[in-house]
JSON list of C-alpha atoms and ligand atoms in Angstrom, two decimals:
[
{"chain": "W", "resi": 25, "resn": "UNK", "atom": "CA", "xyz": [0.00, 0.00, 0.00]},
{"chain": "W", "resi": 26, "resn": "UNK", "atom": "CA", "xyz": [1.16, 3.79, -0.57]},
{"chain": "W", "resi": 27, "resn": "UNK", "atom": "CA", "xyz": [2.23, 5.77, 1.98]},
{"chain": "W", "resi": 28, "resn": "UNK", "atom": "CA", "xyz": [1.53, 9.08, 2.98]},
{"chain": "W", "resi": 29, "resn": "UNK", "atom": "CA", "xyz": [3.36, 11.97, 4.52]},
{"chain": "W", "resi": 30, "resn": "UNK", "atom": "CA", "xyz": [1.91, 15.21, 4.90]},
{"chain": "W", "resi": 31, "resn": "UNK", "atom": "CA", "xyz": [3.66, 18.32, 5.85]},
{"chain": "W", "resi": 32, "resn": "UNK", "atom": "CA", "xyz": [1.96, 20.90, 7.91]},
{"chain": "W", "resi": 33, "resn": "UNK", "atom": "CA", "xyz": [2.72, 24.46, 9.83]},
{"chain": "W", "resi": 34, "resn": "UNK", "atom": "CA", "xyz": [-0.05, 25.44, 11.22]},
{"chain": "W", "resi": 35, "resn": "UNK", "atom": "CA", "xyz": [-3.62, 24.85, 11.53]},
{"chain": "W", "resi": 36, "resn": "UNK", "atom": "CA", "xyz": [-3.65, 22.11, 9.95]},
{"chain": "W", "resi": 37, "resn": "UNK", "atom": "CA", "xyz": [-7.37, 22.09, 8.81]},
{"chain": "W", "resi": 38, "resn": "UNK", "atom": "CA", "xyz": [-6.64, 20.22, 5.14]},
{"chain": "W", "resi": 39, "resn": "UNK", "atom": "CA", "xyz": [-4.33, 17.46, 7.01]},
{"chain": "W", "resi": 40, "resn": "UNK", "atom": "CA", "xyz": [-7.50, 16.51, 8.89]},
{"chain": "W", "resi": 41, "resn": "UNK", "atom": "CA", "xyz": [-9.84, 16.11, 5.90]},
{"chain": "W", "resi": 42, "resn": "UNK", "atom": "CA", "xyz": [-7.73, 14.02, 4.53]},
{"chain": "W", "resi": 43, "resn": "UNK", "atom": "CA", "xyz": [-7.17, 12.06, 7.32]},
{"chain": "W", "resi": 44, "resn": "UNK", "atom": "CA", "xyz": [-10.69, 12.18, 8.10]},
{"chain": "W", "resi": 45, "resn": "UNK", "atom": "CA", "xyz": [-11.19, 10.58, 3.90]},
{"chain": "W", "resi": 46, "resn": "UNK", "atom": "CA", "xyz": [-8.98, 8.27, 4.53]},
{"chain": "W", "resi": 47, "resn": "UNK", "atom": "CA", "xyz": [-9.14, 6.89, 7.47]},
{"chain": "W", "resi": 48, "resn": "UNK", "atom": "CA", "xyz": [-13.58, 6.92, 6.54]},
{"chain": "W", "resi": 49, "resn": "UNK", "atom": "CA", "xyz": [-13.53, 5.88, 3.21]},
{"chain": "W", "resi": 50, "resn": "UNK", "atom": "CA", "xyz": [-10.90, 3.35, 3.28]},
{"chain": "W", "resi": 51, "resn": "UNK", "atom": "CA", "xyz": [-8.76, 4.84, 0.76]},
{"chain": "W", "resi": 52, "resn": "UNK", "atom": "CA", "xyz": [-5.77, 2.43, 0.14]},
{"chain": "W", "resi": 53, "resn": "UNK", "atom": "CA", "xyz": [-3.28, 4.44, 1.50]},
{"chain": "W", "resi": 54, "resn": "UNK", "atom": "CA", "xyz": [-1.69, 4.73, 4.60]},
{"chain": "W", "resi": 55, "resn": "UNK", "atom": "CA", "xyz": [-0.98, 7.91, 6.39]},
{"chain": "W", "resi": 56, "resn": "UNK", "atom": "CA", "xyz": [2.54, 7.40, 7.85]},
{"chain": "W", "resi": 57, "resn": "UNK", "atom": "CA", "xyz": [3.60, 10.70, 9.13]},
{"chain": "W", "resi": 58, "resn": "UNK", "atom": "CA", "xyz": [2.76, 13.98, 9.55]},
{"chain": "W", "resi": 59, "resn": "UNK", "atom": "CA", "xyz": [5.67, 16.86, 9.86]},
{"chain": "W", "resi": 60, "resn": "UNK", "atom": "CA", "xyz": [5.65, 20.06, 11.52]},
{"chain": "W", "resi": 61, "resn": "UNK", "atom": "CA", "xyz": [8.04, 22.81, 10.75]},
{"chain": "W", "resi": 62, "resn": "UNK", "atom": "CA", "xyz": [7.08, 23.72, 14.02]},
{"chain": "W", "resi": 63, "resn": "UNK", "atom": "CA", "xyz": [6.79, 22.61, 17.70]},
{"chain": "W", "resi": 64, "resn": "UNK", "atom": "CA", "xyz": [3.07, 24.29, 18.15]},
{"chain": "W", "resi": 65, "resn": "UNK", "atom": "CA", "xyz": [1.49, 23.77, 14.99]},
{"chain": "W", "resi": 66, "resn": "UNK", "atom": "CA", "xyz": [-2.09, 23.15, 15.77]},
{"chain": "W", "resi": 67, "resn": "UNK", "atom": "CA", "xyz": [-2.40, 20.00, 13.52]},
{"chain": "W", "resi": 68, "resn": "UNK", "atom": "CA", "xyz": [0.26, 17.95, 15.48]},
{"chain": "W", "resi": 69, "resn": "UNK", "atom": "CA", "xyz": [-2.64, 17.52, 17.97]},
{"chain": "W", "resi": 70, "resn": "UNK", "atom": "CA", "xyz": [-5.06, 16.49, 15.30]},
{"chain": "W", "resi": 71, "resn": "UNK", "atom": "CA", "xyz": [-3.14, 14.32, 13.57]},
{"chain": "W", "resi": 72, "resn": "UNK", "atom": "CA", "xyz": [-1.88, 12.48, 17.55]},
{"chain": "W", "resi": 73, "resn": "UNK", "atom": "CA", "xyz": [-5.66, 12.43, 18.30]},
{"chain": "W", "resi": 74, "resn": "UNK", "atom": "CA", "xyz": [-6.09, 10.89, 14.66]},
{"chain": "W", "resi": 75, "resn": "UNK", "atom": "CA", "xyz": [-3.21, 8.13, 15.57]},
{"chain": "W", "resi": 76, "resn": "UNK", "atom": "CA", "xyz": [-1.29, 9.54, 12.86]},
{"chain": "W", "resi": 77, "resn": "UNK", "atom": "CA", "xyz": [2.67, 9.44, 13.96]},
{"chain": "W", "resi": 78, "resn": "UNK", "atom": "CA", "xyz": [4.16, 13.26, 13.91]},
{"chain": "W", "resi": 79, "resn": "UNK", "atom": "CA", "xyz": [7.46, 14.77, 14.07]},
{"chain": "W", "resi": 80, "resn": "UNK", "atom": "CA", "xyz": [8.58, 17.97, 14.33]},
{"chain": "W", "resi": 81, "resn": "UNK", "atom": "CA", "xyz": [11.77, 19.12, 12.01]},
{"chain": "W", "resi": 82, "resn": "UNK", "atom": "CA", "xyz": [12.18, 22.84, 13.33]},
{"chain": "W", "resi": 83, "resn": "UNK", "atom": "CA", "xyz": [13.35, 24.78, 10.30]},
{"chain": "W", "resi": 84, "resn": "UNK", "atom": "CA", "xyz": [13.98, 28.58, 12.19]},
{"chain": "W", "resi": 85, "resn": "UNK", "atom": "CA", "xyz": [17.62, 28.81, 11.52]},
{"chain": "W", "resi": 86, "resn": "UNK", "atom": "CA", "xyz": [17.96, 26.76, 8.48]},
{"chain": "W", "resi": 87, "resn": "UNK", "atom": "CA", "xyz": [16.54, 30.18, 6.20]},
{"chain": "W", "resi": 88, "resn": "UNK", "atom": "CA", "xyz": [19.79, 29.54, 3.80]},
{"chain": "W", "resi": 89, "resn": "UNK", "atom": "CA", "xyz": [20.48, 26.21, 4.33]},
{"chain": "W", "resi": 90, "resn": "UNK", "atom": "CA", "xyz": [17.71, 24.64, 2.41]},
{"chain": "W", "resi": 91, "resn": "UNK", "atom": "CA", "xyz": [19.46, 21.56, 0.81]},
{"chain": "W", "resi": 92, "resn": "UNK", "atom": "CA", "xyz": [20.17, 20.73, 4.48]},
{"chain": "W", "resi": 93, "resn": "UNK", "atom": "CA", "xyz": [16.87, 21.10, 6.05]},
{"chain": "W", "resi": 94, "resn": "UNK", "atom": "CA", "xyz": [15.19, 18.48, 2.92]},
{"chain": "W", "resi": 95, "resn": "UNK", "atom": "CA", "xyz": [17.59, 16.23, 3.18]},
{"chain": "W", "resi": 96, "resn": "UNK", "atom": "CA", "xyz": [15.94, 16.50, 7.26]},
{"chain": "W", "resi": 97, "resn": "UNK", "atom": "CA", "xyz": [12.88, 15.89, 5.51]},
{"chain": "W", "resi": 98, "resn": "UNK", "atom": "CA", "xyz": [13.61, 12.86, 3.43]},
{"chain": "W", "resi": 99, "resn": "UNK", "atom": "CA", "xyz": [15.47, 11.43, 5.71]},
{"chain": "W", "resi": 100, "resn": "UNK", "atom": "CA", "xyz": [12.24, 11.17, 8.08]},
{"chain": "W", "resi": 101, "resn": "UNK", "atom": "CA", "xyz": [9.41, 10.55, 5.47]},
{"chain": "W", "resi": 102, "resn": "UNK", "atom": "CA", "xyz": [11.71, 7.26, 4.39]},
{"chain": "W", "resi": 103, "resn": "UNK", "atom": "CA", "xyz": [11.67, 6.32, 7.78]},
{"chain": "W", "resi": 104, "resn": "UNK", "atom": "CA", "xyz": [8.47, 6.39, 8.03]},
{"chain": "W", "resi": 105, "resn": "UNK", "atom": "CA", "xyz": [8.27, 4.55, 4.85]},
{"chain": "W", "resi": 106, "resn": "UNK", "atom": "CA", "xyz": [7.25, 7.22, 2.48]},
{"chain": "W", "resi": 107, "resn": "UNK", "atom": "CA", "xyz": [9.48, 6.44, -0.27]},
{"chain": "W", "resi": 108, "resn": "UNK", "atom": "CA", "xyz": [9.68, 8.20, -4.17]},
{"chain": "W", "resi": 109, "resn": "UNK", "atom": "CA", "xyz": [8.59, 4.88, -5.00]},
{"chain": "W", "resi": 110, "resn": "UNK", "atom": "CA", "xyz": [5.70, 3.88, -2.88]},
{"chain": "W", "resi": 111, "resn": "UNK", "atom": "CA", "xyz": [4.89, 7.69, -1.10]},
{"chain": "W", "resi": 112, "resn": "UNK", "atom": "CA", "xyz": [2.65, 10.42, -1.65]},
{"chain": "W", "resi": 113, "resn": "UNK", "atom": "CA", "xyz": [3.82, 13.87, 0.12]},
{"chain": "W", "resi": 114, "resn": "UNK", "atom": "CA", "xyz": [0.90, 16.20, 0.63]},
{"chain": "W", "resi": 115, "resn": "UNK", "atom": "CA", "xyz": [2.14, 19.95, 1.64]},
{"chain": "W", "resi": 116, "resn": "UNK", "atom": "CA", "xyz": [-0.77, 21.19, 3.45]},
{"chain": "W", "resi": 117, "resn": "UNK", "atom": "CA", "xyz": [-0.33, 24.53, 4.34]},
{"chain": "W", "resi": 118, "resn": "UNK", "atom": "CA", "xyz": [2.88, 23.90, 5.00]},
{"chain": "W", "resi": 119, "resn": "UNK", "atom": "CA", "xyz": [5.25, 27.51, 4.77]},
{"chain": "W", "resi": 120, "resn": "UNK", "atom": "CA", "xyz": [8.37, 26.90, 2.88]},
{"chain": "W", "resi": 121, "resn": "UNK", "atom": "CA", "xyz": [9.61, 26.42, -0.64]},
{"chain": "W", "resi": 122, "resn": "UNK", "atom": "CA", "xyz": [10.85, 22.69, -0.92]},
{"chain": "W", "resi": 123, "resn": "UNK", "atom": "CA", "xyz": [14.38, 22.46, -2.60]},
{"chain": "W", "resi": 124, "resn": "UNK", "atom": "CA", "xyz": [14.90, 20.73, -5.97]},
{"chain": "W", "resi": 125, "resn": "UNK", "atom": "CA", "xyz": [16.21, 17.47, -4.18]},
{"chain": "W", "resi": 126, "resn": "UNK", "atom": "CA", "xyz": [13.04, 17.05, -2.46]},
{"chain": "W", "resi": 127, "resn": "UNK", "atom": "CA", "xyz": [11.39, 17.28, -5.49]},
{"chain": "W", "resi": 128, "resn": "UNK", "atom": "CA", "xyz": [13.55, 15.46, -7.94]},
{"chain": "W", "resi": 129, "resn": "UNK", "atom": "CA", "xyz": [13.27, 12.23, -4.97]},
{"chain": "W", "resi": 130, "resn": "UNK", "atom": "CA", "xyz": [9.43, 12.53, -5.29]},
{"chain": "W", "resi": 131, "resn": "UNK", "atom": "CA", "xyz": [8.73, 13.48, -8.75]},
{"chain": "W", "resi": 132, "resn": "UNK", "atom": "CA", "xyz": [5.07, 13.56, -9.63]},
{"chain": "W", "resi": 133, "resn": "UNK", "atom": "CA", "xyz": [4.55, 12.30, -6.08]},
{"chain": "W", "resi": 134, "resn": "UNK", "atom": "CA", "xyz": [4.49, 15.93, -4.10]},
{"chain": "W", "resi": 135, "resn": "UNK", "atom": "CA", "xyz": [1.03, 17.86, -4.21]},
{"chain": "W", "resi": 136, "resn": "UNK", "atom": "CA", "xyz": [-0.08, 21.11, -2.87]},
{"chain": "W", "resi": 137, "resn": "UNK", "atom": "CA", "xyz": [-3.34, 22.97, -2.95]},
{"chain": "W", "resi": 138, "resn": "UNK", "atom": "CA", "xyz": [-3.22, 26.67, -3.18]},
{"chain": "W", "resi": 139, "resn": "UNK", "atom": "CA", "xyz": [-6.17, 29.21, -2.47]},
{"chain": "W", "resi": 140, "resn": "UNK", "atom": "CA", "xyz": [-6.68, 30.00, -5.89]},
{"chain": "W", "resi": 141, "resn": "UNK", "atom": "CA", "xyz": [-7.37, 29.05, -9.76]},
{"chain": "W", "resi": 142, "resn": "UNK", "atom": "CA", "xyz": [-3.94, 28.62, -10.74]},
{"chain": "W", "resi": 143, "resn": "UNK", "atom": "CA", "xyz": [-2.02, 30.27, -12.89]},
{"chain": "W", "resi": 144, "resn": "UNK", "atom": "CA", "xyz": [-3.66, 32.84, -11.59]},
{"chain": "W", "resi": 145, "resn": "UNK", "atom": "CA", "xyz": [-2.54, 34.69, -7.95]},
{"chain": "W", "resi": 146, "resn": "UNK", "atom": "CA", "xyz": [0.82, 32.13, -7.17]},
{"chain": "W", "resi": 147, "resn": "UNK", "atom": "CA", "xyz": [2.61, 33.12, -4.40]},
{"chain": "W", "resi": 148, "resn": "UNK", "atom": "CA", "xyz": [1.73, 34.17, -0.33]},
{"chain": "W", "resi": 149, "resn": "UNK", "atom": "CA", "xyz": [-2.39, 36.01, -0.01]},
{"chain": "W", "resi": 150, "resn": "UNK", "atom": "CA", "xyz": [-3.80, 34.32, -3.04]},
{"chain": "W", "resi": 151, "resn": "UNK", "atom": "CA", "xyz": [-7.39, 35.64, -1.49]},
{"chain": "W", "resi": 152, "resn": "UNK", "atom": "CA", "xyz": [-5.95, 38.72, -0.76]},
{"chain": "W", "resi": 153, "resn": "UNK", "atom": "CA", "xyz": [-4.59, 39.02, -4.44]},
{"chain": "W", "resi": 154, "resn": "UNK", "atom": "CA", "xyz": [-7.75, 37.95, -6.03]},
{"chain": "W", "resi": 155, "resn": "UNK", "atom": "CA", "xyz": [-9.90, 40.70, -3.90]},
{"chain": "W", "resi": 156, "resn": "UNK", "atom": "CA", "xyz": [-7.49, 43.69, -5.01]},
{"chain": "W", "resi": 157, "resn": "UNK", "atom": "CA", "xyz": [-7.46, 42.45, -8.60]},
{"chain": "W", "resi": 158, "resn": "UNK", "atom": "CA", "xyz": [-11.55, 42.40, -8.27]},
{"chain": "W", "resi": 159, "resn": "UNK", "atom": "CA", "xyz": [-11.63, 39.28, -9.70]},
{"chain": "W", "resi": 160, "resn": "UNK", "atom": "CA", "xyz": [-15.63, 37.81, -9.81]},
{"chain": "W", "resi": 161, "resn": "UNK", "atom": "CA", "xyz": [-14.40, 34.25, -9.66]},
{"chain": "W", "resi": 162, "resn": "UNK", "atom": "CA", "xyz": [-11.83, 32.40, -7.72]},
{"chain": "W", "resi": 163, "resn": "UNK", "atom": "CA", "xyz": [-11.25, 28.99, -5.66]},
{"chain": "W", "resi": 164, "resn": "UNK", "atom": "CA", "xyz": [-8.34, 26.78, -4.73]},
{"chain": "W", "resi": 165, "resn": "UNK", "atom": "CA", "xyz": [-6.13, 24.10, -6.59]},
{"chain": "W", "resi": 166, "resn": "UNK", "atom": "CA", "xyz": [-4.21, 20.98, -6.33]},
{"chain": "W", "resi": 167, "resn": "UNK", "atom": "CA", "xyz": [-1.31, 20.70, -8.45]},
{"chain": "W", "resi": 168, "resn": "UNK", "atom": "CA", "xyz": [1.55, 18.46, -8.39]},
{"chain": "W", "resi": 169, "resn": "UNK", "atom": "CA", "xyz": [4.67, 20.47, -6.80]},
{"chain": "W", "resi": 170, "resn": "UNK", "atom": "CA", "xyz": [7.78, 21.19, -9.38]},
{"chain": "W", "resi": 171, "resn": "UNK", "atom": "CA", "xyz": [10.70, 23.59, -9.08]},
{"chain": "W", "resi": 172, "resn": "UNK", "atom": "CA", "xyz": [8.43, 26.53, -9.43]},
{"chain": "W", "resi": 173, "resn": "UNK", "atom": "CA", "xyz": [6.46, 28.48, -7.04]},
{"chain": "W", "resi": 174, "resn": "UNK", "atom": "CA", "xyz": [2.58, 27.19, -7.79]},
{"chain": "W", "resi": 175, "resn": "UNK", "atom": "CA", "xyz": [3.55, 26.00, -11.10]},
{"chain": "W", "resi": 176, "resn": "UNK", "atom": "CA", "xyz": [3.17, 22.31, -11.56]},
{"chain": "W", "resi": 177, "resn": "UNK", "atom": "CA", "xyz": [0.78, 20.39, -13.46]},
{"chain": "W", "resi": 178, "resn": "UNK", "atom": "CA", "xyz": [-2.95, 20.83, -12.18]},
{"chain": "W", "resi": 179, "resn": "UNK", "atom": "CA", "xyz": [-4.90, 17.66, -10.76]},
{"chain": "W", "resi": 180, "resn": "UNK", "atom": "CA", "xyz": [-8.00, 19.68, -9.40]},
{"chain": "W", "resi": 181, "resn": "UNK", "atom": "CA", "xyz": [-9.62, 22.58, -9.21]},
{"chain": "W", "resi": 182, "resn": "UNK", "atom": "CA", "xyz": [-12.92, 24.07, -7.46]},
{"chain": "W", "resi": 183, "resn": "UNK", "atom": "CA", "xyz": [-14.03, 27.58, -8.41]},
{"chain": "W", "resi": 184, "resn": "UNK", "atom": "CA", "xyz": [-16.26, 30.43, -6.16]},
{"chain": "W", "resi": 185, "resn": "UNK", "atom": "CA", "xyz": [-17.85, 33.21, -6.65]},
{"chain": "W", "resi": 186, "resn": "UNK", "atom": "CA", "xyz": [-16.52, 36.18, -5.60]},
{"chain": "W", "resi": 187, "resn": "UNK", "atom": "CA", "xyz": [-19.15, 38.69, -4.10]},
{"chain": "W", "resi": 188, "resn": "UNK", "atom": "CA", "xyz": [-18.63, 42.45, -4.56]},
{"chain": "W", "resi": 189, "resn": "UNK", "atom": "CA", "xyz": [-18.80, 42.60, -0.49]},
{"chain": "W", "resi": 190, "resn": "UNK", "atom": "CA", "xyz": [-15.86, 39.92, 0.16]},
{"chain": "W", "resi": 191, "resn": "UNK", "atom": "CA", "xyz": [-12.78, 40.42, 1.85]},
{"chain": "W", "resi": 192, "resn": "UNK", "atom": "CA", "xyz": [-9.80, 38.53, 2.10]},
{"chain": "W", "resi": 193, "resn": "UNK", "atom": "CA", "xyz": [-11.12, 36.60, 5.66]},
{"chain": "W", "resi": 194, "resn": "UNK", "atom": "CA", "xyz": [-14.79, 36.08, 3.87]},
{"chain": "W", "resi": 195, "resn": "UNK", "atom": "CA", "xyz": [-12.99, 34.38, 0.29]},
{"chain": "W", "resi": 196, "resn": "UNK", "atom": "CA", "xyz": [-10.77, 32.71, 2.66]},
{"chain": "W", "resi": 197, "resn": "UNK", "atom": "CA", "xyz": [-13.69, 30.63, 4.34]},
{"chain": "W", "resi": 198, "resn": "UNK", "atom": "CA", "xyz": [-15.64, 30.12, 1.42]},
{"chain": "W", "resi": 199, "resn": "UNK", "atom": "CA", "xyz": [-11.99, 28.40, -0.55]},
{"chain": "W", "resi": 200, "resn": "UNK", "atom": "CA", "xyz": [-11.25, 26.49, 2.38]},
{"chain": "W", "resi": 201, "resn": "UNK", "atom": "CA", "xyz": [-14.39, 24.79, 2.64]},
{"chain": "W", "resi": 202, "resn": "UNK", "atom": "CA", "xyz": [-13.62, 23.63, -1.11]},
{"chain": "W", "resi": 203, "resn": "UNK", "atom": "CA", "xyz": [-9.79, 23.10, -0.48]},
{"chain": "W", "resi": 204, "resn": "UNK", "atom": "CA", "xyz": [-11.15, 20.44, 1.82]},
{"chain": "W", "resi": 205, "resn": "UNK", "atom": "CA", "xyz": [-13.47, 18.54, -0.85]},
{"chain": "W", "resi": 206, "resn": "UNK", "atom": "CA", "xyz": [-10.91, 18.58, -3.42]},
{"chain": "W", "resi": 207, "resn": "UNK", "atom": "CA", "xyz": [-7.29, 18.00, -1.38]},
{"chain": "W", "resi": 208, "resn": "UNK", "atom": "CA", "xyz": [-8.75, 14.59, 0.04]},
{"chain": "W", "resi": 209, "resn": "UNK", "atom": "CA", "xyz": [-10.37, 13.61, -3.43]},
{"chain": "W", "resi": 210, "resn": "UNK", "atom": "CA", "xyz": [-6.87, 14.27, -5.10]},
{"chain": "W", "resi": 211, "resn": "UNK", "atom": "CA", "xyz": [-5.48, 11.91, -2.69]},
{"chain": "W", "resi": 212, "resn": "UNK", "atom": "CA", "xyz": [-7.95, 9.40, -3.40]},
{"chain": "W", "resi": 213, "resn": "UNK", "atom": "CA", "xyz": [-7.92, 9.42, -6.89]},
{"chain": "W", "resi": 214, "resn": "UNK", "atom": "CA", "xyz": [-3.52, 8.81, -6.53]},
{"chain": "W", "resi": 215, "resn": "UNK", "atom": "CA", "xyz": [-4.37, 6.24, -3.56]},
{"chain": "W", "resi": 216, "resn": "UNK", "atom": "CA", "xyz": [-6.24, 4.45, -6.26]},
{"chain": "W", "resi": 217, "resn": "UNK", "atom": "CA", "xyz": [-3.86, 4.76, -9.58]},
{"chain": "W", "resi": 218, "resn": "UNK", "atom": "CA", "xyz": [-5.65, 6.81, -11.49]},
{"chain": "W", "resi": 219, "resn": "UNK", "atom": "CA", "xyz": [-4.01, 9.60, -12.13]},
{"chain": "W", "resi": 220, "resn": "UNK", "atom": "CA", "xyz": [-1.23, 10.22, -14.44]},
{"chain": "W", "resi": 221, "resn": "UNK", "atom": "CA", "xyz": [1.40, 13.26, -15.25]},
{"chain": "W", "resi": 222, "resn": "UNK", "atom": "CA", "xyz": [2.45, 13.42, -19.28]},
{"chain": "W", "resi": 223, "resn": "UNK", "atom": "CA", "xyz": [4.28, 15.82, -20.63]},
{"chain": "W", "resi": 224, "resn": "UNK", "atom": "CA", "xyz": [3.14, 18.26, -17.63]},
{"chain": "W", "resi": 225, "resn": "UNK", "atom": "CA", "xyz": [-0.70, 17.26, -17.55]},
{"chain": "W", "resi": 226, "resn": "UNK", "atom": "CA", "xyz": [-2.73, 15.42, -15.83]},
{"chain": "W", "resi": 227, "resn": "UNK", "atom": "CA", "xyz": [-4.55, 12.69, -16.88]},
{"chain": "W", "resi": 228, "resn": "UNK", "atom": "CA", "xyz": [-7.00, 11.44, -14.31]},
{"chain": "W", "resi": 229, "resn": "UNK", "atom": "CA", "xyz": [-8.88, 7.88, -15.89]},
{"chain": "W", "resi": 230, "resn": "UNK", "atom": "CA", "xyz": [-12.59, 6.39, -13.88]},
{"chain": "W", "resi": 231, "resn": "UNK", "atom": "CA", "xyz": [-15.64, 7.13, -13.65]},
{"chain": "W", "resi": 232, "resn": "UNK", "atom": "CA", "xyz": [-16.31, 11.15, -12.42]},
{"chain": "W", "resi": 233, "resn": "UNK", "atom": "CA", "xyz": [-12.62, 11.83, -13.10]},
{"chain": "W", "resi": 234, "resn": "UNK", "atom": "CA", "xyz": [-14.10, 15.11, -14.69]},
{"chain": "W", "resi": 235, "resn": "UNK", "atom": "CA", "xyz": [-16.14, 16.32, -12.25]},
{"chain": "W", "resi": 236, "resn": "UNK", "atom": "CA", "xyz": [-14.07, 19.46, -10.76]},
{"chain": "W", "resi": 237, "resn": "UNK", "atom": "CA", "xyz": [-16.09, 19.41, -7.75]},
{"chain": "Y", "resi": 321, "resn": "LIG", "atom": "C1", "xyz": [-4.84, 26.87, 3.05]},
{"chain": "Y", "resi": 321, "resn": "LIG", "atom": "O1", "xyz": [-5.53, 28.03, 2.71]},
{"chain": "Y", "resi": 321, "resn": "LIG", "atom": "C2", "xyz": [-4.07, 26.37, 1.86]},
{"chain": "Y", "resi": 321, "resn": "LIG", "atom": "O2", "xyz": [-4.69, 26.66, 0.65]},
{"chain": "Y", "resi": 321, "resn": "LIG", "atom": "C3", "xyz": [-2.78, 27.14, 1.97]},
{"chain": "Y", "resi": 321, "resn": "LIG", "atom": "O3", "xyz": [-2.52, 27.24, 3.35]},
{"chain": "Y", "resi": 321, "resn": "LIG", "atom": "C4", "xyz": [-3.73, 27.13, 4.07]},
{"chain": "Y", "resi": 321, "resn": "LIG", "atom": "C5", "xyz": [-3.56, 26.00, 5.03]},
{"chain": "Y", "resi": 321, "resn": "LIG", "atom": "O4", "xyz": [-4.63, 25.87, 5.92]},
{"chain": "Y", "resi": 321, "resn": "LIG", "atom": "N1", "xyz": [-1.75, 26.47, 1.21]},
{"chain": "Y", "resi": 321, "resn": "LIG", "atom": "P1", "xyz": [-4.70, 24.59, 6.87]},
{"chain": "Y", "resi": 321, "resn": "LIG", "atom": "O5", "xyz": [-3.42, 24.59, 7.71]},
{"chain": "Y", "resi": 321, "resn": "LIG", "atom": "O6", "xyz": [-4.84, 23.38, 6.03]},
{"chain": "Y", "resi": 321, "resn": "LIG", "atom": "O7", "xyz": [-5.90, 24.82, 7.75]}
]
């Protein structure tokens, strides 16, 4: 069976849907590990109450010594078994960039889901972005992670509407209660083989594979 590590820094509100998925739908994959960047991230605690293993990796001092701080991270996702062969890393709101090593080990087998329709508003306040822009429509996506910053190869998306009287907090709530129907529905649809990355798209196979929400 897969394995999956997810990698948190906060919160840690998508962690727990997917856990939640998983561990109530069966999904044939097991969640190994869950990482903290830091010592009081609120998810540790969910994930412990979930009987999910977590670790803590503190990163505060390691600012310019990326390479060093992944290998960190590799070194404890294969010890908990999630392998570039056999693991699926999910960052979920988890606040660094992840170094090309980390990437090139897990190739096509890192995701991330970002509060926005991608390519659209990449980087830190995607809501925030999309309310100054006045943009009428926005959402979240999960992509596959690659050496850019919100720029790998899309596996879901869910759109809202923006109303003329959102802010930043309001778009915020309304994304993250679609962040956590599509985040654990990506996993499933990996836990189960049927998605696929050519030449930098995704190709999802099954029945509903379409369906973006
Ligand atoms: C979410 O908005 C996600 O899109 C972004 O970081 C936030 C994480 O929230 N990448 P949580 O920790 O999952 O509650």
């Amino acid at each position: 069976m897969q394995r999956l590590g997810i990698l948190i820094s906060g919160r840690g509100s998508n962690m727990g849907a997917i856990l939640r998925h998983v561990q109530r739908r069966r999904v044939p994959i097991r969640p190994a590990v869950v990482i903290s960047n830091h010592a009081e991230a609120a998810g540790l605690r969910t994930a412990q109450k979930m009987g999910v293993p977590t670790r803590v990796i503190p990163s505060r001092g390691f600012g310019g010594r990326r390479q060093e701080y992944d290998r960190m991270l590799i070194g404890a996702l294969e010890e908990h078994g999630v392998t570039g062969r056999s693991g699926l890393v999910c960052l979920a709101g988890f606040m660094r960039i992840v170094g090309p090593e980390l990437i090139k080990r897990y190739r096509n087998r890192i995701l991330n889901i970002h509060p926005a329709l991608l390519p659209a508003f990449p980087g830190l306040d995607a809501q925030g972005q999309a309310i100054r822009y006045g943009a009428r429509v926005s959402g979240c996506t999960v992509h596959f992670v690659d050496e850019g910053v919100d720029t790998g190869p899309v596996l879901l998306q869910s759109a809202v509407m923006v109303a003329s009287d959102d802010t930043a907090e309001s778009l915020s709530k309304k994304i993250l209660r679609r962040e956590h129907a599509i985040y654990p529905r990506a996993v499933e649809l990996i836990a189960r083989g049927q998605v696929r990355v050519l030449r930098g798209r995704v190709l999802i196979s099954g029945r509903g594979s379409q369906k973006s929400r």
